[in-house]
């Protein structure tokens, strides 16, 4: 196995401490010339490349990017954000960034955390998720000149033009819900209901709009409930009683509740639970979203964008979701 | 809404920049006396408490704790680690630590990342997950005098006494599998099979041992397969053909596959998928595990352990799991 050269392997080969190797790289004047030569020979021999270290020392930057980890919900609807954290960690590494997680009870707590983290952790940038109407977090970061990008578009951009200036990546949920509605119509359903969240949620309103786009005047069977499996089950019963024969849902949590009442259901986010029970669902391309977010941050920070990341210079990226159609649970679907 | 005082609110009140407030706290000699007085009055008036900042400057420590985020698997078996990351982020904040995530392809990559992170990110400690036999990661950290704790016990401690010295928290999977087996026996099953992983996995072997503890000489129906829903489905078919009427499984991924062949199945980790389909499962107390890990790190680093964290001075903690019995999917179970 070819071991990767590290500060330790250089130190071992040169017969010095890690600190001495670090000094040769950062403060060579502190090291005796013969030790310096020995360490430099060891760096050459091992092929050690202190890229991140060197860049960091040159720029005096932390290379740390902060992200508030949202609280776990029921483990269904929130799993898309965990998948995004995985993708962000991988993609951040391509650009030499590391992800610093923090928690906060609400937006004000998140803003207070920005302030504290800028002071104590010397963060270079932030990534925000779960954007919503009247989002004070993005305004605070703009006011303070902090680099950031959001996974989720600025929902108040139409009413407050300042909201439209920042970097964002989002997935077109309206397209996704429209694809789900067309799929059910193609299966022969004429009375297709929408099971979503109360009006005012940016993402939820977009998904409802996609259902309306396809059905037009026939978009009448509409239930708005808070997210959750039981809420989905109860609202699905009402929609079916009102004559619906199929349901487009704003989340897999709602869809799972509906799925025990009828299998003509499409969920949203293609969670592991959807795969487990054989539920069709709209998948968000979180891997691509994370890659765009990191590329945007790199450009904003003046860092090179590695070839593995998207090279488009767009400040705003709206990705297309993909409908995943399932006939049966993953364990029964044979290849 | 009572806003929490921050560096920015102090600066605003004092009519200075955030940097000036920071200077008053850290290098007061650089600030003109009248500005210093104004900033100090603003700190007093706003009630600003620069705890973390102050401690960090006093100790010259980053307060950053590193964690390798393991790759996403099928979204079922790995979700316990995502829940642990959530719990760790919350609990780390209680002690003033932040979690720095990184990715690595394997153990050697993780060790190289330790080296690079110690050099460039000035981490105070690491948290490790997914410990296994012959784990080189813990030895490297011991050799380099780095503070760390593992979620997962040192599986080679019996053969290499050095492995037993570090801080660890684990969950007693043997107890959990025994509880699952007794539950199925209490339901009247006499031929209970075990559906687990190939021998050599520490956690998997413990779970198999718990099944054997209860069945003794009757523990004969045993399948060992790599983790996965389809593998679980296929192996369950073989166990049922061999006469098993109920199955204890080493993971919810395996159990989900088995569940479509018989409902007399108990899984492991109590994932959202188990709740969704109505599968009984053994739950790990990840919240308590994370709290113990953070308390151990605080003691190792000489930091105060806040009252919200466990005060036991143990270096090794083995927590009890809990069997969650379900009769039907969460959406159908009415309160």
XYZ file of C-alpha atoms in Angstrom:
670
model
C 0.000 0.000 0.000
C 1.493 3.337 -1.030
C 1.328 5.501 2.078
C 0.628 9.147 1.496
C 3.436 11.422 2.712
C 2.497 13.457 5.751
C 4.146 15.850 8.154
C 4.840 12.849 10.388
C 6.481 10.738 7.705
C 8.687 13.678 6.733
C 9.634 14.205 10.387
C 10.394 10.528 10.842
C 12.613 10.397 7.773
C 14.476 13.583 8.773
C 14.823 12.415 12.381
C 13.131 15.564 13.695
C 9.835 16.492 15.319
C 6.676 17.446 13.436
C 7.069 20.946 14.876
C 10.511 21.286 13.298
C 9.141 20.270 9.894
C 6.360 22.789 10.370
C 8.932 25.454 11.253
C 10.941 24.701 8.110
C 7.784 25.303 6.089
C 6.524 28.352 7.937
C 9.390 30.007 9.782
C 12.624 28.596 8.302
C 14.717 31.288 9.970
C 14.045 29.588 13.301
C 15.639 26.313 12.194
C 19.376 25.584 12.087
C 20.646 25.367 8.483
C 21.738 21.708 8.627
C 18.376 20.638 10.098
C 16.615 22.721 7.477
C 18.528 20.958 4.692
C 17.764 17.554 6.159
C 14.044 18.341 6.418
C 13.956 19.732 2.886
C 15.648 16.583 1.594
C 13.040 14.492 3.415
C 10.214 16.579 1.909
C 11.706 15.975 -1.532
C 12.245 12.250 -0.932
C 8.765 11.580 0.426
C 6.988 13.757 -2.110
C 5.202 15.612 0.698
C 2.975 18.363 -0.676
C 1.759 20.712 2.010
C -0.870 22.285 -0.289
C -3.563 23.128 2.117
C -1.075 24.051 4.795
C 0.916 26.233 2.439
C -2.116 28.002 1.026
C -3.499 28.509 4.494
C -0.272 29.999 5.767
C 0.062 32.217 2.712
C -3.465 33.517 2.954
C -3.844 33.359 6.743
C -7.218 31.813 6.180
C -8.876 29.050 8.165
C -10.344 27.246 5.121
C -13.248 26.436 7.446
C -16.831 26.742 6.252
C -19.652 26.828 8.816
C -23.000 25.038 8.562
C -25.859 24.917 11.046
C -26.996 21.322 11.367
C -30.780 21.463 11.454
C -32.494 19.377 14.162
C -33.526 15.832 13.284
C -37.215 15.660 12.431
C -38.896 12.277 12.010
C -35.867 10.929 10.156
C -37.753 10.921 6.866
C -38.242 14.473 5.652
C -34.932 15.695 7.126
C -32.780 12.944 5.633
C -32.276 15.014 2.478
C -30.293 17.495 4.598
C -28.122 14.721 6.036
C -27.413 13.540 2.494
C -26.510 17.144 1.621
C -24.073 17.309 4.585
C -22.359 14.155 3.316
C -22.103 15.565 -0.217
C -20.909 18.927 1.089
C -18.170 17.335 3.213
C -16.878 15.400 0.186
C -17.025 18.364 -2.178
C -15.551 20.822 0.333
C -12.497 18.558 0.571
C -11.934 18.911 -3.190
C -11.446 22.646 -2.686
C -9.433 22.301 0.540
C -12.281 23.428 2.787
C -13.550 21.761 5.921
C -17.053 21.863 7.266
C -17.596 23.191 10.810
C -20.972 22.153 12.223
C -22.894 24.075 14.822
C -26.402 23.951 16.206
C -28.857 26.718 16.937
C -32.470 26.723 18.090
C -33.716 29.199 15.457
C -32.649 31.866 12.964
C -31.708 34.395 15.651
C -29.585 31.743 17.333
C -27.993 30.973 13.988
C -27.127 34.657 13.503
C -25.643 34.859 17.005
C -23.608 31.756 16.137
C -22.277 33.416 12.954
C -21.086 36.298 15.065
C -19.412 34.089 17.620
C -17.876 31.802 15.002
C -16.434 34.689 13.014
C -14.868 35.906 16.219
C -13.572 32.627 17.596
C -13.231 30.168 14.743
C -12.095 32.501 11.994
C -14.462 30.952 9.458
C -14.062 31.845 5.794
C -17.666 31.341 4.755
C -21.041 29.820 5.613
C -23.470 27.486 3.894
C -27.152 27.956 4.731
C -30.003 25.505 4.253
C -33.776 25.775 4.676
C -34.151 29.299 3.284
C -37.584 30.863 3.728
C -39.535 34.082 3.222
C -38.071 37.093 5.057
C -34.860 35.251 5.898
C -32.890 37.542 8.229
C -29.843 35.253 8.137
C -28.852 36.153 4.575
C -29.298 39.874 5.233
C -27.036 39.699 8.292
C -24.306 37.961 6.285
C -24.647 40.490 3.441
C -24.487 43.374 5.929
C -21.340 41.948 7.471
C -19.616 41.188 4.175
C -19.310 37.480 4.901
C -19.006 34.994 2.003
C -21.848 32.487 1.860
C -24.068 30.396 -0.395
C -27.469 28.898 0.295
C -29.007 25.537 -0.609
C -32.461 26.947 -1.202
C -33.317 30.063 -3.180
C -34.067 33.498 -1.612
C -37.847 33.234 -1.402
C -38.430 36.964 -0.811
C -36.329 38.046 -3.792
C -39.461 39.291 -5.573
C -40.293 41.695 -2.756
C -36.799 42.560 -1.502
C -34.248 42.915 -4.312
C -31.361 42.664 -1.834
C -32.280 39.014 -1.418
C -31.481 38.224 -5.020
C -27.817 39.177 -4.865
C -26.331 36.244 -2.996
C -25.095 32.885 -4.258
C -27.675 30.128 -4.173
C -28.396 26.640 -5.497
C -31.860 25.165 -5.462
C -33.869 22.363 -7.011
C -36.931 23.151 -9.117
C -39.653 21.596 -6.986
C -42.356 22.957 -9.267
C -40.989 20.886 -12.153
C -40.749 17.878 -9.843
C -44.367 18.087 -8.674
C -45.510 18.595 -12.256
C -43.654 15.439 -13.329
C -45.280 13.519 -10.454
C -48.738 14.770 -11.462
C -48.225 13.873 -15.130
C -47.020 10.404 -14.106
C -50.244 9.749 -12.186
C -52.350 11.146 -15.037
C -50.498 8.875 -17.494
C -51.484 5.946 -15.276
C -55.120 6.882 -15.969
C -55.964 8.953 -12.879
C -58.264 11.916 -13.449
C -58.884 13.082 -9.899
C -55.404 13.752 -8.520
C -55.165 15.465 -5.136
C -52.327 17.475 -3.604
C -51.218 16.751 -0.044
C -48.924 19.544 1.104
C -48.035 22.143 3.708
C -49.880 25.337 4.612
C -49.297 28.272 2.237
C -46.300 30.477 3.016
C -43.564 27.885 2.802
C -41.479 28.675 -0.264
C -40.672 25.107 -1.229
C -44.180 23.873 -0.400
C -45.907 26.558 -2.474
C -43.705 25.746 -5.474
C -44.617 22.072 -5.278
C -48.323 22.906 -5.108
C -47.863 25.226 -8.123
C -46.351 22.346 -10.125
C -49.443 20.226 -9.457
C -51.665 23.151 -10.552
C -49.569 23.674 -13.701
C -50.598 20.231 -14.941
C -54.194 20.036 -13.731
C -55.314 23.620 -14.282
C -58.992 23.991 -13.360
C -59.027 20.350 -12.205
C -56.620 21.193 -9.349
C -59.254 21.305 -6.622
C -58.528 18.461 -4.187
C -55.972 20.215 -1.984
C -55.075 19.497 1.657
C -52.589 21.599 3.678
C -51.232 20.068 6.905
C -48.055 20.247 8.969
C -45.471 17.690 7.961
C -45.690 14.210 9.461
C -46.682 10.627 8.745
C -49.890 10.648 10.751
C -50.932 14.011 9.325
C -50.378 12.514 5.880
C -52.492 9.496 6.706
C -55.389 11.591 8.020
C -55.309 14.122 5.169
C -55.099 11.319 2.592
C -58.274 9.824 4.054
C -60.055 13.154 3.564
C -58.812 13.530 -0.028
C -59.827 9.973 -0.933
C -63.254 10.503 0.652
C -63.618 13.648 -1.472
C -63.057 11.602 -4.618
C -59.303 11.651 -5.245
C -57.886 8.431 -6.694
C -54.203 9.455 -6.575
C -52.067 11.868 -4.526
C -49.030 14.079 -5.126
C -47.324 14.846 -1.793
C -44.945 17.611 -0.714
C -42.787 15.199 1.330
C -42.090 11.507 1.833
C -43.355 11.827 5.422
C -46.794 12.855 4.157
C -46.587 10.315 1.317
C -45.781 7.449 3.677
C -48.921 8.220 5.658
C -50.952 8.330 2.445
C -49.318 5.176 1.076
C -51.094 2.903 3.558
C -54.429 4.138 2.180
C -53.622 3.986 -1.537
C -50.525 3.061 -3.519
C -51.245 5.735 -6.164
C -48.992 8.192 -4.325
C -45.854 10.120 -5.242
C -43.662 11.559 -2.488
C -40.868 14.098 -2.482
C -37.117 13.705 -1.739
C -36.709 10.008 -2.561
C -35.702 9.118 0.990
C -34.514 5.658 2.113
C -38.019 5.145 3.494
C -39.527 5.622 0.007
C -37.174 2.984 -1.395
C -37.955 0.655 1.507
C -41.711 0.659 1.023
C -41.756 0.962 -2.785
C -43.028 4.533 -2.932
C -42.410 6.614 -6.066
C -40.811 9.923 -5.197
C -39.140 13.037 -6.653
C -35.353 12.919 -6.103
C -33.306 16.057 -5.499
C -29.766 16.011 -6.947
C -28.025 16.805 -3.636
C -24.606 15.738 -4.909
C -24.755 18.303 -7.742
C -26.190 20.928 -5.387
C -23.279 20.496 -2.971
C -20.728 20.660 -5.805
C -22.234 23.938 -7.050
C -22.272 25.403 -3.529
C -18.579 24.651 -3.027
C -17.639 26.001 -6.470
C -19.536 29.220 -5.714
C -17.747 29.633 -2.393
C -14.366 29.026 -4.013
C -15.056 31.739 -6.593
C -16.344 34.113 -3.916
C -13.209 33.534 -1.837
C -10.872 33.906 -4.811
C -9.674 30.303 -4.545
C -9.057 28.056 -7.546
C -12.065 25.910 -8.508
C -10.780 22.336 -8.900
C -11.763 20.624 -12.197
C -13.980 18.115 -10.383
C -16.380 20.948 -9.440
C -18.803 22.723 -11.816
C -17.024 25.418 -13.804
C -20.130 27.492 -14.594
C -19.710 30.994 -13.201
C -23.417 31.335 -12.337
C -24.328 32.873 -9.018
C -27.750 31.208 -9.075
C -28.291 27.595 -10.100
C -31.695 25.894 -10.332
C -31.314 22.134 -10.769
C -33.866 19.715 -12.211
C -35.208 16.981 -9.956
C -35.866 13.456 -11.215
C -38.984 11.340 -10.711
C -38.143 7.864 -9.358
C -40.972 5.463 -10.195
C -41.321 2.303 -8.099
C -43.703 -0.590 -8.430
C -42.617 -2.506 -5.346
C -40.307 -2.309 -2.330
C -36.579 -2.515 -2.990
C -36.284 -5.907 -1.317
C -38.858 -7.466 -3.637
C -37.780 -5.767 -6.874
C -35.569 -8.318 -8.572
C -33.114 -7.133 -11.210
C -37.685 38.998 21.487
C -34.632 39.359 23.720
C -31.660 39.400 21.388
C -28.535 37.768 22.662
C -25.605 40.186 22.979
C -22.865 39.569 20.452
C -19.628 41.152 19.391
C -21.607 43.047 16.758
C -24.191 44.424 19.140
C -21.440 45.581 21.487
C -19.643 47.247 18.571
C -22.819 48.935 17.413
C -23.577 50.295 20.866
C -20.011 51.525 21.355
C -19.895 53.002 17.866
C -16.775 51.025 16.966
C -15.878 48.108 14.727
C -16.054 44.429 15.753
C -12.263 44.353 15.474
C -11.954 47.114 18.058
C -14.179 45.243 20.491
C -12.095 42.147 19.880
C -8.938 44.171 20.569
C -10.344 45.474 23.847
C -10.895 41.870 24.898
C -7.629 40.435 23.631
C -5.065 43.209 23.261
C -6.394 46.199 25.218
C -3.039 47.963 25.038
C -3.665 48.526 21.332
C -6.831 50.530 21.978
C -6.994 54.182 23.004
C -8.160 54.553 26.640
C -11.372 56.469 25.863
C -12.407 53.912 23.214
C -11.545 51.123 25.641
C -13.816 52.657 28.274
C -16.648 53.089 25.788
C -16.381 49.472 24.651
C -16.214 48.192 28.225
C -19.324 50.195 29.091
C -21.083 48.675 26.065
C -20.032 45.165 27.136
C -21.472 45.878 30.579
C -24.683 47.391 29.206
C -25.396 44.611 26.733
C -24.432 41.803 29.079
C -22.079 40.387 26.454
C -20.229 37.307 27.751
C -17.365 36.301 25.515
C -17.039 32.858 27.188
C -15.853 30.730 24.368
C -13.810 33.537 22.913
C -12.193 34.309 26.245
C -11.374 30.702 27.036
C -10.039 30.156 23.577
C -7.758 33.165 23.745
C -6.578 32.242 27.218
C -5.781 28.673 26.277
C -4.800 29.321 22.644
C -6.914 26.352 21.698
C -9.144 25.929 18.686
C -11.983 24.190 20.579
C -12.466 22.231 17.353
C -13.080 18.484 17.435
C -12.614 16.470 14.237
C -14.859 13.667 12.978
C -14.631 11.636 9.787
C -18.076 11.471 8.231
C -18.465 7.894 7.018
C -19.849 7.464 3.484
C -23.599 7.084 3.062
C -24.550 3.432 2.668
C -28.088 2.521 1.664
C -29.503 5.212 3.947
C -30.800 2.613 6.388
C -27.896 1.045 8.250
C -25.819 4.240 8.229
C -28.548 6.505 9.568
C -27.508 5.707 13.155
C -24.233 7.541 12.445
C -26.076 10.577 11.101
C -28.175 10.620 14.275
C -24.931 10.425 16.262
C -23.503 13.428 14.343
C -26.616 15.431 15.239
C -26.329 14.459 18.911
C -22.598 15.152 18.934
C -23.049 18.624 17.418
C -25.616 19.511 20.105
C -23.566 18.095 22.982
C -20.267 19.558 21.762
C -21.868 23.001 21.897
C -22.626 22.500 25.616
C -18.889 22.235 26.254
C -17.911 25.018 23.825
C -16.585 22.662 21.159
C -17.375 22.640 17.478
C -17.378 19.655 15.195
C -15.118 19.739 12.121
C -16.152 17.151 9.523
C -13.836 15.574 7.017
C -14.035 12.656 4.632
C -11.550 9.903 3.898
C -11.733 6.793 1.712
C -10.399 4.400 4.375
C -8.503 4.146 7.674
C -5.166 5.137 6.125
C -6.829 8.160 4.583
C -8.352 8.985 7.960
C -4.904 8.830 9.593
C -3.422 11.078 6.887
C -6.298 13.473 7.530
C -5.525 13.533 11.278
C -1.990 14.532 10.452
C -3.037 17.250 8.053
C -5.767 18.550 10.354
C -3.454 18.736 13.358
C -1.099 20.761 11.206
C -3.561 23.068 9.503
C -6.697 23.228 11.596
C -5.206 23.076 15.063
C -7.798 20.548 16.276
C -8.017 19.807 19.984
C -9.337 16.256 19.714
C -10.994 13.673 17.494
C -14.070 11.490 17.738
C -13.925 8.141 15.946
C -16.778 5.898 14.890
C -16.955 2.395 13.396
C -14.122 0.884 15.441
C -13.007 -2.583 14.364
C -10.438 -5.285 15.048
C -6.821 -4.149 14.566
C -7.831 -0.485 14.334
C -4.657 1.432 13.387
C -6.392 4.787 13.838
C -6.502 4.610 17.631
C -2.860 3.514 17.829
C -1.761 6.445 15.680
C -3.612 8.894 17.928
C -2.162 7.281 21.066
C 1.348 7.404 19.555
C 0.943 11.085 18.761
C -0.544 12.040 22.118
C -3.770 13.351 20.620
C -6.943 13.480 22.741
C -9.765 11.345 21.353
C -12.748 9.174 22.222
C -14.438 6.496 20.153
C -18.093 5.594 19.657
C -17.462 1.871 19.503
C -15.256 -0.153 21.827
C -11.666 -1.241 21.021
C -12.398 -4.692 19.583
C -8.793 -5.938 19.804
C -8.389 -4.972 23.468
C -8.204 -8.638 24.427
C -5.201 -9.254 22.192
C -3.507 -5.861 22.338
C -3.672 -4.272 25.803
C -2.726 -0.852 24.370
C -6.142 -0.768 22.779
C -7.886 -0.768 26.127
C -6.415 2.498 27.373
C -8.371 5.043 25.377
C -11.749 6.653 26.066
C -14.700 4.891 24.490
C -18.476 4.680 24.615
C -20.356 1.777 23.151
C -23.763 0.137 23.233
C -24.121 -3.456 24.408
C -25.311 -5.103 21.209
C -25.139 -8.534 22.814
C -27.779 -7.506 25.349
C -29.867 -6.025 22.552
C -29.829 -9.156 20.405
C -30.624 -11.271 23.469
C -33.647 -9.077 24.224
C -34.792 -9.437 20.603
C -34.445 -13.235 20.772
C -36.341 -13.468 24.062
C -39.104 -11.281 22.609
C -39.595 -13.680 19.687
C -39.485 -16.702 22.025
C -42.101 -15.062 24.249
C -44.306 -14.755 21.150
C -44.169 -18.569 20.904
C -41.383 -19.056 18.367
C -39.105 -22.041 18.920
C -37.000 -21.988 15.769
C -35.445 -18.522 15.746
C -32.754 -17.828 13.144
C -30.002 -15.218 13.132
C -29.420 -13.105 10.032
C -26.103 -11.316 10.417
C -22.739 -10.395 8.955
C -19.708 -12.653 8.353
C -17.609 -13.384 11.467
C -14.850 -10.873 12.241
C -16.958 -7.756 12.622
C -16.852 -6.766 16.285
C -20.395 -5.428 16.513
C -21.807 -8.226 14.344
C -20.178 -10.976 16.381
C -21.552 -9.481 19.610
C -25.078 -9.464 18.231
C -24.770 -13.079 17.119
C -23.466 -13.945 20.624
C -26.565 -12.379 22.212
C -28.807 -14.620 20.094
C -26.698 -17.655 21.141
C -26.888 -16.607 24.822
C -30.647 -17.110 24.774
C -30.977 -20.129 22.491
C -27.931 -22.147 23.560
C -27.842 -25.457 21.682
C -30.918 -24.377 19.690
C -28.901 -21.587 18.026
C -28.330 -23.383 14.736
C -30.141 -21.425 12.009
C -27.459 -18.864 11.228
C -26.863 -16.923 7.980
C -23.920 -14.573 7.441
C -24.161 -12.130 4.504
C -22.885 -8.664 3.625
C -25.238 -5.914 4.701
C -28.072 -4.954 2.372
C -31.812 -5.233 1.824
C -31.633 -7.740 -1.029
C -29.064 -9.856 0.818
C -31.444 -9.864 3.791
C -34.344 -10.958 1.618
C -32.383 -13.820 0.032
C -30.869 -15.044 3.311
C -34.266 -14.863 5.032
C -35.688 -17.124 2.331
C -32.977 -19.696 3.067
C -33.543 -19.508 6.844
C -37.307 -19.884 6.467
C -36.810 -22.829 4.075
C -34.571 -24.422 6.708
C -37.379 -24.217 9.253
C -36.976 -20.873 11.002
C -40.249 -19.177 11.978
C -38.705 -15.911 13.246
C -35.502 -13.943 12.638
C -33.181 -11.745 14.692
C -31.190 -9.469 12.359
C -27.900 -7.586 12.805
C -29.232 -4.494 10.984
C -32.441 -2.871 9.804
C -31.209 -3.224 6.207
C -31.140 -7.007 6.563
C -34.363 -6.957 8.581
C -36.212 -4.943 5.950
C -35.335 -7.567 3.357
C -36.512 -10.306 5.709
C -39.664 -8.400 6.657
C -41.290 -8.917 3.262
C -41.057 -12.692 3.805
C -42.214 -12.841 7.430
C -43.249 -10.234 9.968
C -41.650 -12.175 12.855
C -38.458 -10.160 12.478
C -36.474 -7.874 14.784
C -33.956 -5.443 13.293
C -31.159 -3.395 14.797
C -30.745 0.407 15.183
C -34.407 1.426 15.121
C -34.010 3.468 11.941
C -36.738 5.654 10.409
C -37.306 2.827 7.938
C -38.144 0.423 10.785
C -40.736 2.874 12.123
C -42.128 3.418 8.632
C -42.825 -0.241 7.911
C -43.729 -1.307 11.464
C -40.603 -3.357 12.121
C -39.524 -4.047 15.713
C -35.902 -3.065 16.258
C -33.195 -2.591 18.892
C -32.585 1.127 19.541
C -29.149 2.488 20.416
C -29.115 5.463 22.821
C -27.092 7.748 20.527
C -27.990 10.878 22.486
C -26.470 9.437 25.682
C -23.486 8.080 23.754
C -22.725 11.523 22.326
C -23.074 13.166 25.756
C -20.585 10.695 27.255
C -18.136 11.201 24.392
C -18.153 14.984 24.872
C -17.803 14.684 28.673
C -14.816 12.355 28.200
C -13.155 14.789 25.813
C -13.730 17.704 28.191
C -12.070 15.770 31.015
C -9.191 14.693 28.762
C -8.635 18.308 27.681
C -8.893 19.665 31.217
C -12.001 21.679 30.435
C -14.956 22.020 32.816
C -17.699 19.446 32.222
C -20.995 21.366 32.080
C -23.762 20.003 34.351
C -25.888 18.955 31.379
C -23.299 16.298 30.493
C -22.710 13.005 32.376
C -20.523 13.552 35.417
C -19.275 9.959 35.704
C -15.501 9.907 35.442
C -15.461 6.558 33.602
C -13.125 6.193 30.662
C -15.197 3.347 29.249
C -18.990 3.396 29.109
C -21.166 0.536 27.848
C -24.777 1.648 27.407
C -27.849 -0.549 27.323
C -29.930 -0.637 24.168
C -33.731 -0.766 24.196
C -36.023 -3.073 22.236
C -38.744 -1.152 20.375
C -41.674 -3.477 19.664
C -44.026 -2.553 16.820
C -47.195 -4.223 15.621
C -47.884 -1.992 12.657
C -46.440 0.892 10.644
C -46.313 4.274 12.356
C -48.938 5.754 10.043
C -51.501 3.107 10.994
C -50.771 2.939 14.737
C -53.378 5.196 16.277
C -52.734 6.607 19.726
